[in-house]
Amino acid sequence: MKIVTQVKLIPEAGQAAALAATLRTVNDLATWVSEVAFVNDVPREYELRKHTYAHLKASGLGAQAAQHVIKKVRDAYTTLHANLRAGNYGKPGSKRRRKVDSKPIAFRSDAAQPYDDRCLSWQYDAQTVSIWTTAGRIKGVPFACSPHALTTLQQYRKGESDLIERDGSFYLIATCEIPEGAPYEPDSFIGVDLGIVNLATTSTGYQAAGRGLNRYRKRQLTLRAKLQKKRTKSAKRRLKERSRREQRHLKNTNHVIAKTIVTEAERTSAGISLEELKGIRRRVRLRKPQRVTLHSWAFAQLGDFVVYKAKRAGVPLVFVDPAYTSQTCAECGHIDKRNRVDQGLFICRGCGVVAHADRNASHNIAQRGVTVWNAGRESRVPATP
């Protein structure tokens, strides 16, 4: 299982200038390579290398750095074409699709640059790195991270690391190969209903209320609007200081929720049943005031955290179809959209049971998880002669 670990570099002034110049250079050259690929319609990395490698070397890049720039461009076009095929930029002939498909990909000056072990070496005991730059190799650049992250790097780091610049600071994003936990046969399944008012509700009674988080996000939105309206230097400085603060807060909240759910499942020898929510933004139609809330709702991040923590702990996990889980009675199975009286109240029109709406949905998700797990287990069992 692959995860990423982030460390913050603490370079001196000269080292920071060299790192910034390196990122600017490689991304400017990546934009040039992208233009070559677009004009010549070069579909393969090998062909693209023939057109660009000599120029990259003459521009001061090392052999490995030049290869990484070419591969980065080729990967960017592969992702673009996959998104076009999937319709993520609209239907063929749409204005947005034509705009994306009619010009080469451009790279920001601070975009990430991949490094392999030839360009980057780690000294874990000293907590320093030796890294290639266009000004030469810089040795002894300190980095900071948590003790847990340092242990993870020492034991499991494998493959490339990305150098990024964010708000004047430099970070290395390292790929780590973490072994998955030994799976077990679950005694039951915990259904997890994801929402906005309640971020997560489980069939075992755990509920992560979203009221406090929603208030926090509303305050941040109001504050940003006020600062943006002032347009003064101090307001811009405050905006920069507060940038990504909400993302970090939400990420930490999702980590805590995911860890609580996985720990409960591991303690009770249960599996986890999650809703398959891919494409929900395209399926759901909302009024304009509700769209901001939905599109800034990090349910995908919370789901990803639950998945990787479950794999690391060996907890069985399945995805189920979320259709009608909020309209179906977990007691009798009666389906009626009128069963969902309001956001928090469920009253079955078939058997009359009264329950919390999210709790009822989580029980339905748990039941579907058992069905999916048993169906998958039966399909893996060979037929008896």
mmCIF file of C-alpha atoms in Angstrom:
data_model
loop_
_atom_site.group_PDB
_atom_site.id
_atom_site.type_symbol
_atom_site.label_atom_id
_atom_site.label_comp_id
_atom_site.label_asym_id
_atom_site.label_seq_id
_atom_site.Cartn_x
_atom_site.Cartn_y
_atom_site.Cartn_z
ATOM 1 C CA MET A 1 0.000 0.000 0.000
ATOM 2 C CA LYS A 2 1.399 3.367 -1.033
ATOM 3 C CA ILE A 3 1.078 6.470 1.113
ATOM 4 C CA VAL A 4 2.930 9.792 1.048
ATOM 5 C CA THR A 5 4.876 11.400 3.866
ATOM 6 C CA GLN A 6 5.603 15.115 3.883
ATOM 7 C CA VAL A 7 8.659 16.776 5.401
ATOM 8 C CA LYS A 8 9.501 20.472 5.510
ATOM 9 C CA LEU A 9 12.913 21.590 4.332
ATOM 10 C CA ILE A 10 14.722 24.246 6.365
ATOM 11 C CA PRO A 11 17.299 25.606 3.908
ATOM 12 C CA GLU A 12 19.607 28.560 4.400
ATOM 13 C CA ALA A 13 19.042 31.674 2.301
ATOM 14 C CA GLY A 14 21.435 30.585 -0.455
ATOM 15 C CA GLN A 15 20.032 27.057 -0.510
ATOM 16 C CA ALA A 16 16.462 28.380 -0.679
ATOM 17 C CA ALA A 17 17.381 30.594 -3.631
ATOM 18 C CA ALA A 18 18.914 27.610 -5.438
ATOM 19 C CA LEU A 19 15.826 25.471 -4.815
ATOM 20 C CA ALA A 20 13.491 28.229 -6.035
ATOM 21 C CA ALA A 21 15.596 28.785 -9.155
ATOM 22 C CA THR A 22 15.591 25.050 -9.841
ATOM 23 C CA LEU A 23 11.818 24.807 -9.683
ATOM 24 C CA ARG A 24 11.419 27.827 -11.956
ATOM 25 C CA THR A 25 13.871 26.414 -14.478
ATOM 26 C CA VAL A 26 12.498 22.881 -14.659
ATOM 27 C CA ASN A 27 8.892 24.100 -14.895
ATOM 28 C CA ASP A 28 9.700 26.660 -17.580
ATOM 29 C CA LEU A 29 11.411 23.888 -19.535
ATOM 30 C CA ALA A 30 8.478 21.558 -18.869
ATOM 31 C CA THR A 31 6.173 24.164 -20.426
ATOM 32 C CA TRP A 32 8.493 24.292 -23.454
ATOM 33 C CA VAL A 33 8.472 20.479 -23.722
ATOM 34 C CA SER A 34 4.690 20.589 -23.505
ATOM 35 C CA GLU A 35 4.527 22.999 -26.433
ATOM 36 C CA VAL A 36 6.784 20.703 -28.477
ATOM 37 C CA ALA A 37 4.579 17.717 -27.645
ATOM 38 C CA PHE A 38 1.440 19.664 -28.579
ATOM 39 C CA VAL A 39 2.734 21.089 -31.874
ATOM 40 C CA ASN A 40 4.325 17.838 -33.073
ATOM 41 C CA ASP A 41 1.577 15.605 -31.652
ATOM 42 C CA VAL A 42 4.163 13.339 -30.013
ATOM 43 C CA PRO A 43 2.225 10.469 -28.413
ATOM 44 C CA ARG A 44 5.041 8.566 -26.728
ATOM 45 C CA GLU A 45 7.706 9.453 -24.208
ATOM 46 C CA TYR A 46 10.478 7.916 -26.315
ATOM 47 C CA GLU A 47 9.594 10.067 -29.327
ATOM 48 C CA LEU A 48 9.277 13.161 -27.137
ATOM 49 C CA ARG A 49 12.742 12.515 -25.769
ATOM 50 C CA LYS A 50 14.187 12.621 -29.290
ATOM 51 C CA HIS A 51 12.745 16.101 -29.808
ATOM 52 C CA THR A 52 13.670 17.641 -26.460
ATOM 53 C CA TYR A 53 16.441 15.811 -24.554
ATOM 54 C CA ALA A 54 19.373 17.600 -26.196
ATOM 55 C CA HIS A 55 17.867 21.042 -25.552
ATOM 56 C CA LEU A 56 17.170 20.194 -21.907
ATOM 57 C CA LYS A 57 20.762 19.081 -21.401
ATOM 58 C CA ALA A 58 22.044 22.245 -23.078
ATOM 59 C CA SER A 59 19.828 24.303 -20.748
ATOM 60 C CA GLY A 60 21.719 23.057 -17.694
ATOM 61 C CA LEU A 61 19.654 20.066 -16.570
ATOM 62 C CA GLY A 62 21.302 16.841 -15.540
ATOM 63 C CA ALA A 63 20.461 13.607 -17.315
ATOM 64 C CA GLN A 64 18.050 12.397 -14.627
ATOM 65 C CA ALA A 65 16.385 15.796 -14.233
ATOM 66 C CA ALA A 66 15.847 16.019 -17.992
ATOM 67 C CA GLN A 67 14.264 12.566 -18.017
ATOM 68 C CA HIS A 68 11.946 13.544 -15.160
ATOM 69 C CA VAL A 69 10.853 16.734 -16.942
ATOM 70 C CA ILE A 70 9.953 14.762 -20.084
ATOM 71 C CA LYS A 71 8.135 12.100 -18.092
ATOM 72 C CA LYS A 72 6.234 14.761 -16.119
ATOM 73 C CA VAL A 73 4.969 16.317 -19.329
ATOM 74 C CA ARG A 74 4.008 12.965 -20.816
ATOM 75 C CA ASP A 75 2.141 12.003 -17.621
ATOM 76 C CA ALA A 76 0.294 15.341 -17.662
ATOM 77 C CA TYR A 77 -0.974 14.676 -21.198
ATOM 78 C CA THR A 78 -1.940 11.132 -20.273
ATOM 79 C CA THR A 79 -4.041 12.484 -17.416
ATOM 80 C CA LEU A 80 -5.566 15.151 -19.674
ATOM 81 C CA HIS A 81 -6.594 12.615 -22.310
ATOM 82 C CA ALA A 82 -8.066 10.323 -19.650
ATOM 83 C CA ASN A 83 -10.162 13.206 -18.310
ATOM 84 C CA LEU A 84 -11.306 14.090 -21.830
ATOM 85 C CA ARG A 85 -12.378 10.492 -22.478
ATOM 86 C CA ALA A 86 -14.223 10.406 -19.163
ATOM 87 C CA GLY A 87 -16.086 13.600 -20.012
ATOM 88 C CA ASN A 88 -14.709 15.542 -17.060
ATOM 89 C CA TYR A 89 -14.279 18.638 -19.260
ATOM 90 C CA GLY A 90 -17.728 18.491 -20.776
ATOM 91 C CA LYS A 91 -19.217 16.936 -23.883
ATOM 92 C CA PRO A 92 -17.403 16.981 -27.262
ATOM 93 C CA GLY A 93 -17.794 20.413 -28.812
ATOM 94 C CA SER A 94 -18.456 22.198 -25.512
ATOM 95 C CA LYS A 95 -16.705 25.509 -24.850
ATOM 96 C CA ARG A 96 -14.772 24.224 -21.847
ATOM 97 C CA ARG A 97 -13.583 21.105 -23.672
ATOM 98 C CA ARG A 98 -12.413 23.105 -26.709
ATOM 99 C CA LYS A 99 -10.559 25.520 -24.444
ATOM 100 C CA VAL A 100 -8.680 22.709 -22.678
ATOM 101 C CA ASP A 101 -7.966 20.717 -25.833
ATOM 102 C CA SER A 102 -6.877 23.640 -28.026
ATOM 103 C CA LYS A 103 -3.693 24.681 -26.216
ATOM 104 C CA PRO A 104 -0.656 22.993 -24.641
ATOM 105 C CA ILE A 105 -0.442 22.311 -20.937
ATOM 106 C CA ALA A 106 1.390 24.998 -18.982
ATOM 107 C CA PHE A 107 3.192 24.366 -15.679
ATOM 108 C CA ARG A 108 3.271 26.806 -12.766
ATOM 109 C CA SER A 109 6.692 28.067 -11.735
ATOM 110 C CA ASP A 110 6.291 26.384 -8.312
ATOM 111 C CA ALA A 111 4.814 23.091 -9.591
ATOM 112 C CA ALA A 112 6.191 19.863 -8.124
ATOM 113 C CA GLN A 113 9.345 18.315 -9.556
ATOM 114 C CA PRO A 114 10.019 14.574 -9.053
ATOM 115 C CA TYR A 115 13.362 13.358 -7.698
ATOM 116 C CA ASP A 116 14.688 9.813 -7.628
ATOM 117 C CA ASP A 117 17.486 8.377 -5.511
ATOM 118 C CA ARG A 118 20.130 9.585 -7.954
ATOM 119 C CA CYS A 119 19.074 13.206 -7.502
ATOM 120 C CA LEU A 120 18.106 13.042 -3.826
ATOM 121 C CA SER A 121 19.581 11.195 -0.863
ATOM 122 C CA TRP A 122 18.349 11.095 2.726
ATOM 123 C CA GLN A 123 20.400 11.189 5.927
ATOM 124 C CA TYR A 124 17.833 10.132 8.507
ATOM 125 C CA ASP A 125 20.039 10.256 11.599
ATOM 126 C CA ALA A 126 21.091 13.836 10.888
ATOM 127 C CA GLN A 127 17.646 14.698 9.439
ATOM 128 C CA THR A 128 19.196 16.245 6.338
ATOM 129 C CA VAL A 129 18.966 15.651 2.592
ATOM 130 C CA SER A 130 21.370 16.044 -0.306
ATOM 131 C CA ILE A 131 19.507 17.356 -3.348
ATOM 132 C CA TRP A 132 20.330 18.259 -6.960
ATOM 133 C CA THR A 133 19.758 21.832 -8.139
ATOM 134 C CA THR A 134 20.638 23.748 -11.270
ATOM 135 C CA ALA A 135 23.387 25.419 -9.201
ATOM 136 C CA GLY A 136 24.904 22.067 -8.256
ATOM 137 C CA ARG A 137 24.201 19.501 -5.602
ATOM 138 C CA ILE A 138 23.346 20.940 -2.197
ATOM 139 C CA LYS A 139 24.287 18.843 0.827
ATOM 140 C CA GLY A 140 23.145 19.003 4.412
ATOM 141 C CA VAL A 141 19.744 20.630 3.923
ATOM 142 C CA PRO A 142 17.862 20.087 7.223
ATOM 143 C CA PHE A 143 14.283 18.855 7.247
ATOM 144 C CA ALA A 144 11.628 18.724 9.951
ATOM 145 C CA CYS A 145 8.868 16.176 10.514
ATOM 146 C CA SER A 146 7.148 14.290 13.314
ATOM 147 C CA PRO A 147 8.884 11.267 14.927
ATOM 148 C CA HIS A 148 6.232 8.983 13.430
ATOM 149 C CA ALA A 149 6.858 10.392 9.936
ATOM 150 C CA LEU A 150 10.624 9.958 10.377
ATOM 151 C CA THR A 151 10.157 6.312 11.373
ATOM 152 C CA THR A 152 7.897 5.752 8.373
ATOM 153 C CA LEU A 153 10.518 7.253 6.063
ATOM 154 C CA GLN A 154 13.311 5.125 7.506
ATOM 155 C CA GLN A 155 11.385 1.880 7.209
ATOM 156 C CA TYR A 156 9.182 2.243 4.159
ATOM 157 C CA ARG A 157 10.352 5.037 1.846
ATOM 158 C CA LYS A 158 10.574 3.757 -1.714
ATOM 159 C CA GLY A 159 10.547 5.386 -5.125
ATOM 160 C CA GLU A 160 10.417 9.027 -6.070
ATOM 161 C CA SER A 161 9.926 12.130 -3.940
ATOM 162 C CA ASP A 162 8.427 15.421 -5.115
ATOM 163 C CA LEU A 163 9.908 18.838 -4.316
ATOM 164 C CA ILE A 164 7.255 21.558 -4.002
ATOM 165 C CA GLU A 165 7.212 25.197 -2.933
ATOM 166 C CA ARG A 166 4.258 26.454 -0.936
ATOM 167 C CA ASP A 167 3.998 30.019 0.366
ATOM 168 C CA GLY A 168 7.747 30.452 0.310
ATOM 169 C CA SER A 169 8.482 27.162 2.092
ATOM 170 C CA PHE A 170 9.876 23.994 0.510
ATOM 171 C CA TYR A 171 8.555 20.498 1.125
ATOM 172 C CA LEU A 172 9.473 16.986 0.045
ATOM 173 C CA ILE A 173 6.604 14.561 -0.548
ATOM 174 C CA ALA A 174 8.035 11.045 -0.248
ATOM 175 C CA THR A 175 6.341 7.854 -1.395
ATOM 176 C CA CYS A 176 6.270 5.040 1.181
ATOM 177 C CA GLU A 177 5.322 1.392 0.671
ATOM 178 C CA ILE A 178 3.423 0.425 3.827
ATOM 179 C CA PRO A 179 2.602 -3.266 4.364
ATOM 180 C CA GLU A 180 -1.099 -3.973 4.721
ATOM 181 C CA GLY A 181 -2.389 -5.627 7.858
ATOM 182 C CA ALA A 182 -3.366 -9.268 7.880
ATOM 183 C CA PRO A 183 -7.077 -9.449 6.954
ATOM 184 C CA TYR A 184 -9.560 -11.350 9.103
ATOM 185 C CA GLU A 185 -13.073 -12.731 8.677
ATOM 186 C CA PRO A 186 -15.453 -10.057 10.043
ATOM 187 C CA ASP A 187 -18.137 -10.983 12.568
ATOM 188 C CA SER A 188 -20.314 -8.091 11.361
ATOM 189 C CA PHE A 189 -20.134 -4.845 9.397
ATOM 190 C CA ILE A 190 -20.207 -1.244 10.548
ATOM 191 C CA GLY A 191 -22.179 0.938 8.159
ATOM 192 C CA VAL A 192 -20.878 4.483 7.709
ATOM 193 C CA ASP A 193 -23.268 7.172 6.457
ATOM 194 C CA LEU A 194 -21.441 10.306 5.286
ATOM 195 C CA GLY A 195 -23.164 13.674 5.340
ATOM 196 C CA ILE A 196 -22.828 17.423 5.774
ATOM 197 C CA VAL A 197 -24.831 18.057 8.950
ATOM 198 C CA ASN A 198 -23.347 14.893 10.473
ATOM 199 C CA LEU A 199 -19.983 14.199 8.861
ATOM 200 C CA ALA A 200 -20.143 10.489 9.679
ATOM 201 C CA THR A 201 -22.732 8.333 11.422
ATOM 202 C CA THR A 202 -22.074 4.657 12.096
ATOM 203 C CA SER A 203 -24.449 1.812 12.778
ATOM 204 C CA THR A 204 -22.726 1.258 16.144
ATOM 205 C CA GLY A 205 -23.755 4.677 17.497
ATOM 206 C CA TYR A 206 -20.746 6.876 16.717
ATOM 207 C CA GLN A 207 -21.661 10.253 15.261
ATOM 208 C CA ALA A 208 -19.292 12.991 14.136
ATOM 209 C CA ALA A 209 -21.422 16.124 14.190
ATOM 210 C CA GLY A 210 -20.557 18.673 11.557
ATOM 211 C CA ARG A 211 -22.154 21.669 13.264
ATOM 212 C CA GLY A 212 -18.919 22.988 14.744
ATOM 213 C CA LEU A 213 -16.969 22.430 11.542
ATOM 214 C CA ASN A 214 -19.655 24.091 9.437
ATOM 215 C CA ARG A 215 -19.633 27.124 11.761
ATOM 216 C CA TYR A 216 -15.845 27.282 11.505
ATOM 217 C CA ARG A 217 -15.960 27.169 7.695
ATOM 218 C CA LYS A 218 -18.650 29.833 7.598
ATOM 219 C CA ARG A 219 -16.512 32.123 9.776
ATOM 220 C CA GLN A 220 -13.516 31.550 7.494
ATOM 221 C CA LEU A 221 -15.602 32.329 4.420
ATOM 222 C CA THR A 222 -16.900 35.575 5.956
ATOM 223 C CA LEU A 223 -13.411 36.623 7.044
ATOM 224 C CA ARG A 224 -11.942 35.926 3.599
ATOM 225 C CA ALA A 225 -14.678 37.971 1.961
ATOM 226 C CA LYS A 226 -13.980 40.943 4.263
ATOM 227 C CA LEU A 227 -10.234 40.807 3.686
ATOM 228 C CA GLN A 228 -10.628 40.441 -0.082
ATOM 229 C CA LYS A 229 -12.952 43.440 -0.130
ATOM 230 C CA LYS A 230 -10.399 45.708 1.604
ATOM 231 C CA ARG A 231 -7.620 45.069 -0.942
ATOM 232 C CA THR A 232 -4.959 46.608 1.294
ATOM 233 C CA LYS A 233 -1.436 45.298 1.776
ATOM 234 C CA SER A 234 -2.164 44.221 5.328
ATOM 235 C CA ALA A 235 -5.351 42.447 4.182
ATOM 236 C CA LYS A 236 -3.436 40.578 1.487
ATOM 237 C CA ARG A 237 -0.796 39.636 4.053
ATOM 238 C CA ARG A 238 -3.489 38.306 6.371
ATOM 239 C CA LEU A 239 -5.049 36.320 3.541
ATOM 240 C CA LYS A 240 -1.694 34.756 2.733
ATOM 241 C CA GLU A 241 -1.101 33.871 6.387
ATOM 242 C CA ARG A 242 -4.502 32.234 6.627
ATOM 243 C CA SER A 243 -4.273 30.386 3.313
ATOM 244 C CA ARG A 244 -4.862 26.663 3.553
ATOM 245 C CA ARG A 245 -5.698 26.958 7.267
ATOM 246 C CA GLU A 246 -9.207 25.680 6.648
ATOM 247 C CA GLN A 247 -7.870 22.767 4.581
ATOM 248 C CA ARG A 248 -5.501 21.740 7.361
ATOM 249 C CA HIS A 249 -8.273 21.942 9.949
ATOM 250 C CA LEU A 250 -10.620 19.843 7.809
ATOM 251 C CA LYS A 251 -7.894 17.321 7.060
ATOM 252 C CA ASN A 252 -7.130 16.881 10.746
ATOM 253 C CA THR A 253 -10.844 16.451 11.512
ATOM 254 C CA ASN A 254 -11.176 13.772 8.829
ATOM 255 C CA HIS A 255 -8.107 11.957 10.176
ATOM 256 C CA VAL A 256 -9.640 11.845 13.671
ATOM 257 C CA ILE A 257 -13.004 10.583 12.379
ATOM 258 C CA ALA A 258 -11.418 7.922 10.165
ATOM 259 C CA LYS A 259 -9.167 6.677 12.963
ATOM 260 C CA THR A 260 -12.143 6.421 15.340
ATOM 261 C CA ILE A 261 -14.154 4.356 12.843
ATOM 262 C CA VAL A 262 -11.293 2.006 11.960
ATOM 263 C CA THR A 263 -10.290 1.517 15.602
ATOM 264 C CA GLU A 264 -13.864 0.609 16.526
ATOM 265 C CA ALA A 265 -14.048 -1.917 13.672
ATOM 266 C CA GLU A 266 -10.694 -3.451 14.623
ATOM 267 C CA ARG A 267 -11.663 -3.690 18.305
ATOM 268 C CA THR A 268 -14.942 -5.485 17.536
ATOM 269 C CA SER A 269 -13.548 -7.670 14.690
ATOM 270 C CA ALA A 270 -15.991 -6.033 12.295
ATOM 271 C CA GLY A 271 -15.723 -4.872 8.708
ATOM 272 C CA ILE A 272 -16.536 -1.416 7.361
ATOM 273 C CA SER A 273 -19.203 -0.694 4.781
ATOM 274 C CA LEU A 274 -18.883 2.631 2.922
ATOM 275 C CA GLU A 275 -21.082 4.361 0.377
ATOM 276 C CA GLU A 276 -19.814 4.573 -3.192
ATOM 277 C CA LEU A 277 -20.133 8.339 -3.681
ATOM 278 C CA LYS A 278 -18.150 8.867 -6.884
ATOM 279 C CA GLY A 279 -19.928 11.224 -9.254
ATOM 280 C CA ILE A 280 -22.280 12.602 -6.581
ATOM 281 C CA ARG A 281 -21.637 16.182 -7.699
ATOM 282 C CA ARG A 282 -22.913 15.364 -11.165
ATOM 283 C CA ARG A 283 -25.901 13.356 -9.924
ATOM 284 C CA VAL A 284 -27.230 15.746 -7.288
ATOM 285 C CA ARG A 285 -29.009 18.977 -8.192
ATOM 286 C CA LEU A 286 -29.074 21.664 -5.546
ATOM 287 C CA ARG A 287 -30.060 25.266 -5.191
ATOM 288 C CA LYS A 288 -27.331 27.849 -5.624
ATOM 289 C CA PRO A 289 -26.783 28.558 -1.867
ATOM 290 C CA GLN A 290 -26.253 24.818 -1.266
ATOM 291 C CA ARG A 291 -23.736 24.279 -4.045
ATOM 292 C CA VAL A 292 -20.831 25.856 -2.185
ATOM 293 C CA THR A 293 -21.438 23.537 0.767
ATOM 294 C CA LEU A 294 -21.597 20.419 -1.418
ATOM 295 C CA HIS A 295 -18.592 21.225 -3.598
ATOM 296 C CA SER A 296 -16.415 22.104 -0.595
ATOM 297 C CA TRP A 297 -17.516 18.992 1.308
ATOM 298 C CA ALA A 298 -14.446 16.742 1.609
ATOM 299 C CA PHE A 299 -16.344 13.431 1.757
ATOM 300 C CA ALA A 300 -13.902 11.891 -0.733
ATOM 301 C CA GLN A 301 -10.967 12.734 1.551
ATOM 302 C CA LEU A 302 -12.718 11.220 4.565
ATOM 303 C CA GLY A 303 -13.511 8.092 2.555
ATOM 304 C CA ASP A 304 -9.885 7.821 1.375
ATOM 305 C CA PHE A 305 -8.641 8.148 4.956
ATOM 306 C CA VAL A 306 -10.953 5.369 6.112
ATOM 307 C CA VAL A 307 -9.799 3.144 3.235
ATOM 308 C CA TYR A 308 -6.067 3.478 3.800
ATOM 309 C CA LYS A 309 -6.336 3.211 7.587
ATOM 310 C CA ALA A 310 -8.512 0.111 7.216
ATOM 311 C CA LYS A 311 -6.015 -1.505 4.830
ATOM 312 C CA ARG A 312 -3.142 -0.720 7.174
ATOM 313 C CA ALA A 313 -5.014 -2.328 10.084
ATOM 314 C CA GLY A 314 -6.247 -5.303 8.025
ATOM 315 C CA VAL A 315 -9.915 -4.332 8.515
ATOM 316 C CA PRO A 316 -12.187 -5.720 5.724
ATOM 317 C CA LEU A 317 -13.856 -2.940 3.751
ATOM 318 C CA VAL A 318 -16.541 -2.947 1.061
ATOM 319 C CA PHE A 319 -18.317 -0.259 -0.974
ATOM 320 C CA VAL A 320 -22.070 -0.390 -1.482
ATOM 321 C CA ASP A 321 -24.605 1.409 -3.647
ATOM 322 C CA PRO A 322 -25.999 4.348 -1.612
ATOM 323 C CA ALA A 323 -29.268 4.509 -3.598
ATOM 324 C CA TYR A 324 -32.362 4.781 -1.360
ATOM 325 C CA THR A 325 -30.440 4.135 1.871
ATOM 326 C CA SER A 326 -32.023 7.275 3.368
ATOM 327 C CA GLN A 327 -35.543 6.267 2.225
ATOM 328 C CA THR A 328 -35.454 2.596 3.204
ATOM 329 C CA CYS A 329 -36.562 1.370 6.613
ATOM 330 C CA ALA A 330 -33.822 -0.689 8.226
ATOM 331 C CA GLU A 331 -36.451 -2.688 10.159
ATOM 332 C CA CYS A 332 -38.979 -3.735 7.495
ATOM 333 C CA GLY A 333 -37.324 -2.679 4.224
ATOM 334 C CA HIS A 334 -40.184 -0.398 3.144
ATOM 335 C CA ILE A 335 -39.018 2.244 0.635
ATOM 336 C CA ASP A 336 -40.767 5.604 0.428
ATOM 337 C CA LYS A 337 -39.278 9.058 -0.022
ATOM 338 C CA ARG A 338 -41.819 10.326 2.504
ATOM 339 C CA ASN A 339 -40.158 8.156 5.164
ATOM 340 C CA ARG A 340 -37.472 10.820 5.435
ATOM 341 C CA VAL A 341 -39.531 13.477 7.210
ATOM 342 C CA ASP A 342 -36.653 15.958 7.486
ATOM 343 C CA GLN A 343 -32.888 15.981 7.804
ATOM 344 C CA GLY A 344 -32.772 14.222 11.151
ATOM 345 C CA LEU A 345 -36.080 12.341 11.435
ATOM 346 C CA PHE A 346 -37.106 9.039 9.843
ATOM 347 C CA ILE A 347 -40.638 7.653 10.269
ATOM 348 C CA CYS A 348 -41.464 4.492 8.334
ATOM 349 C CA ARG A 349 -44.868 4.574 6.660
ATOM 350 C CA GLY A 350 -44.872 0.785 6.536
ATOM 351 C CA CYS A 351 -44.180 -0.312 10.111
ATOM 352 C CA GLY A 352 -44.235 3.036 11.932
ATOM 353 C CA VAL A 353 -40.714 2.824 13.364
ATOM 354 C CA VAL A 354 -39.196 6.181 14.376
ATOM 355 C CA ALA A 355 -35.435 6.615 14.125
ATOM 356 C CA HIS A 356 -32.683 9.113 13.479
ATOM 357 C CA ALA A 357 -32.428 9.439 9.704
ATOM 358 C CA ASP A 358 -28.651 9.088 9.476
ATOM 359 C CA ARG A 359 -28.601 6.195 11.951
ATOM 360 C CA ASN A 360 -31.257 4.387 9.908
ATOM 361 C CA ALA A 361 -29.225 4.930 6.728
ATOM 362 C CA SER A 362 -26.079 3.584 8.406
ATOM 363 C CA HIS A 363 -27.916 0.367 9.336
ATOM 364 C CA ASN A 364 -28.991 -0.042 5.699
ATOM 365 C CA ILE A 365 -25.402 0.478 4.578
ATOM 366 C CA ALA A 366 -24.223 -2.133 7.102
ATOM 367 C CA GLN A 367 -26.772 -4.670 5.810
ATOM 368 C CA ARG A 368 -25.703 -4.049 2.235
ATOM 369 C CA GLY A 369 -22.088 -4.487 3.288
ATOM 370 C CA VAL A 370 -22.843 -7.983 4.625
ATOM 371 C CA THR A 371 -24.587 -8.846 1.352
ATOM 372 C CA VAL A 372 -21.701 -7.592 -0.787
ATOM 373 C CA TRP A 373 -19.112 -9.370 1.376
ATOM 374 C CA ASN A 374 -20.965 -12.691 1.274
ATOM 375 C CA ALA A 375 -21.475 -12.425 -2.476
ATOM 376 C CA GLY A 376 -17.772 -11.816 -2.997
ATOM 377 C CA ARG A 377 -16.819 -14.657 -0.661
ATOM 378 C CA GLU A 378 -19.108 -17.105 -2.454
ATOM 379 C CA SER A 379 -17.666 -16.127 -5.815
ATOM 380 C CA ARG A 380 -14.168 -17.008 -4.550
ATOM 381 C CA VAL A 381 -15.171 -20.441 -3.259
ATOM 382 C CA PRO A 382 -14.688 -23.178 -5.896
ATOM 383 C CA ALA A 383 -17.728 -25.238 -6.718
ATOM 384 C CA THR A 384 -17.857 -28.678 -5.102
ATOM 385 C CA PRO A 385 -17.624 -31.584 -7.597
#
